Each structure stands twice: as C-alpha cells, then as structure tokens.
Amino acid sequence: MKQLLSATFFVLLLTAMNSLQSCSSSLIPSRPKYTIVADTETVVMKGVLNRATLEKESSFTWMTENRKYGSAYAGAVKIFSEKKDKFTLLLFIGTWCHDSQNLLPLLYRLTDKSGFPDNKIQVVGLDRNKTAPNNWHQVWNITNVPTFIVLQNGKEAGRVVEYGTTGSIEKELAAIVAKLP
C-alpha cells in the first residue's frame, strides 16, 4: 500500500510539474520588466528583457558588434523561415556573461535572416547567481547561461545550453525546430 501511495504521489507530482512548466511561459510577461543589479564590472539586467532594451543600453556594444561577424547558417535560416509559425523561443541570458554576449547576437542574426519575429522571442536576464524573478530559473531548470529553449504550444520541444554539444547553436536549434510537426 505504501508503494502504491508513493507511486501515485510521484505521478501527481510529475503531472503538476509538467502543468506548471507548460503554462509558465505565459507567466513570463511579454513586456520588459527588469531591475539593474549593482555590479562593478558591467550592467546586470535581471528580469524580462527584449531586443530593443538590450540594444538601447549604451554599454552593450556587443549586441551589434558580435552580430557583424560571420553569417547565419543557411540550413537554420531555411528551417526557421519554414516553421516560424510553429514555435517560440525562450532565452535565459546573463548580460554579464561572455557566452551570452557572443551567442545572443548570433541568434538574432539567424532570426533576422529567417524573418522570425522578435515578438516570438522572450528574453529573461539572470543575475550572476543565475537567479530570475519569480523563480523562473527553477521552473525552467536553468543552470547555465545562455539557455535557448524552443517552445511549441508553451511546452519545451528542446534546448541548447551555452554552445551546445557541437559548438553551433544555429545547427542545434535548427535540428530541434526541424523535428516539430
């Protein structure tokens, strides 16, 4: 009887966690709402951000500079363009993090080339402790930044953490999007 109760509790817990995660993207507001955290090295933005907010910050020259180098992977551009109505992106970044500063502009280069709209990209800035408002970092199990999550109907279809397993976030994101029905 005890094992049956434990198994039932586990199933209920998993169901609750899946429900929380599937609706949690809607709990992240679409409008920027962030705080600037005191930091001696750089501007640390914590909360909901967007591209315009990041590009407006005068100390974030990395947003435009790092987009200039290289070109978007053509295969990813094609897949993003073909399936842009089937998914959204949820990004967890650190404005203080060099990996975020390198990879976020690459992602925007890809979305620009593919016509993927900015309003389908939610950006959450984490502080140096990798925490976000409302415990979104826990809800989405964020341990490293940047983390790029592909969502379909509010549910995670896949993610790329930092440089991914191959070193090409564009190819890895394209592989996730290509599998979407």
mmCIF file of C-alpha atoms in Angstrom, residues 18-28 140 154:
data_model
loop_
_atom_site.group_PDB
_atom_site.id
_atom_site.type_symbol
_atom_site.label_atom_id
_atom_site.label_comp_id
_atom_site.label_asym_id
_atom_site.label_seq_id
_atom_site.Cartn_x
_atom_site.Cartn_y
_atom_site.Cartn_z
ATOM 1 C CA ASN A 18 4.512 19.470 -16.337
ATOM 2 C CA SER A 19 1.437 21.661 -15.964
ATOM 3 C CA LEU A 20 3.470 24.352 -14.227
ATOM 4 C CA GLN A 21 6.176 24.280 -16.898
ATOM 5 C CA SER A 22 3.717 24.271 -19.805
ATOM 6 C CA CYS A 23 1.901 27.340 -18.525
ATOM 7 C CA SER A 24 4.897 29.090 -17.037
ATOM 8 C CA SER A 25 5.941 30.699 -20.304
ATOM 9 C CA SER A 26 2.673 32.595 -20.219
ATOM 10 C CA LEU A 27 3.564 33.689 -16.686
ATOM 11 C CA ILE A 28 6.623 35.474 -18.044
ATOM 12 C CA TRP A 140 12.760 26.048 -16.293
ATOM 13 C CA GLY A 154 4.009 26.558 -24.451
#
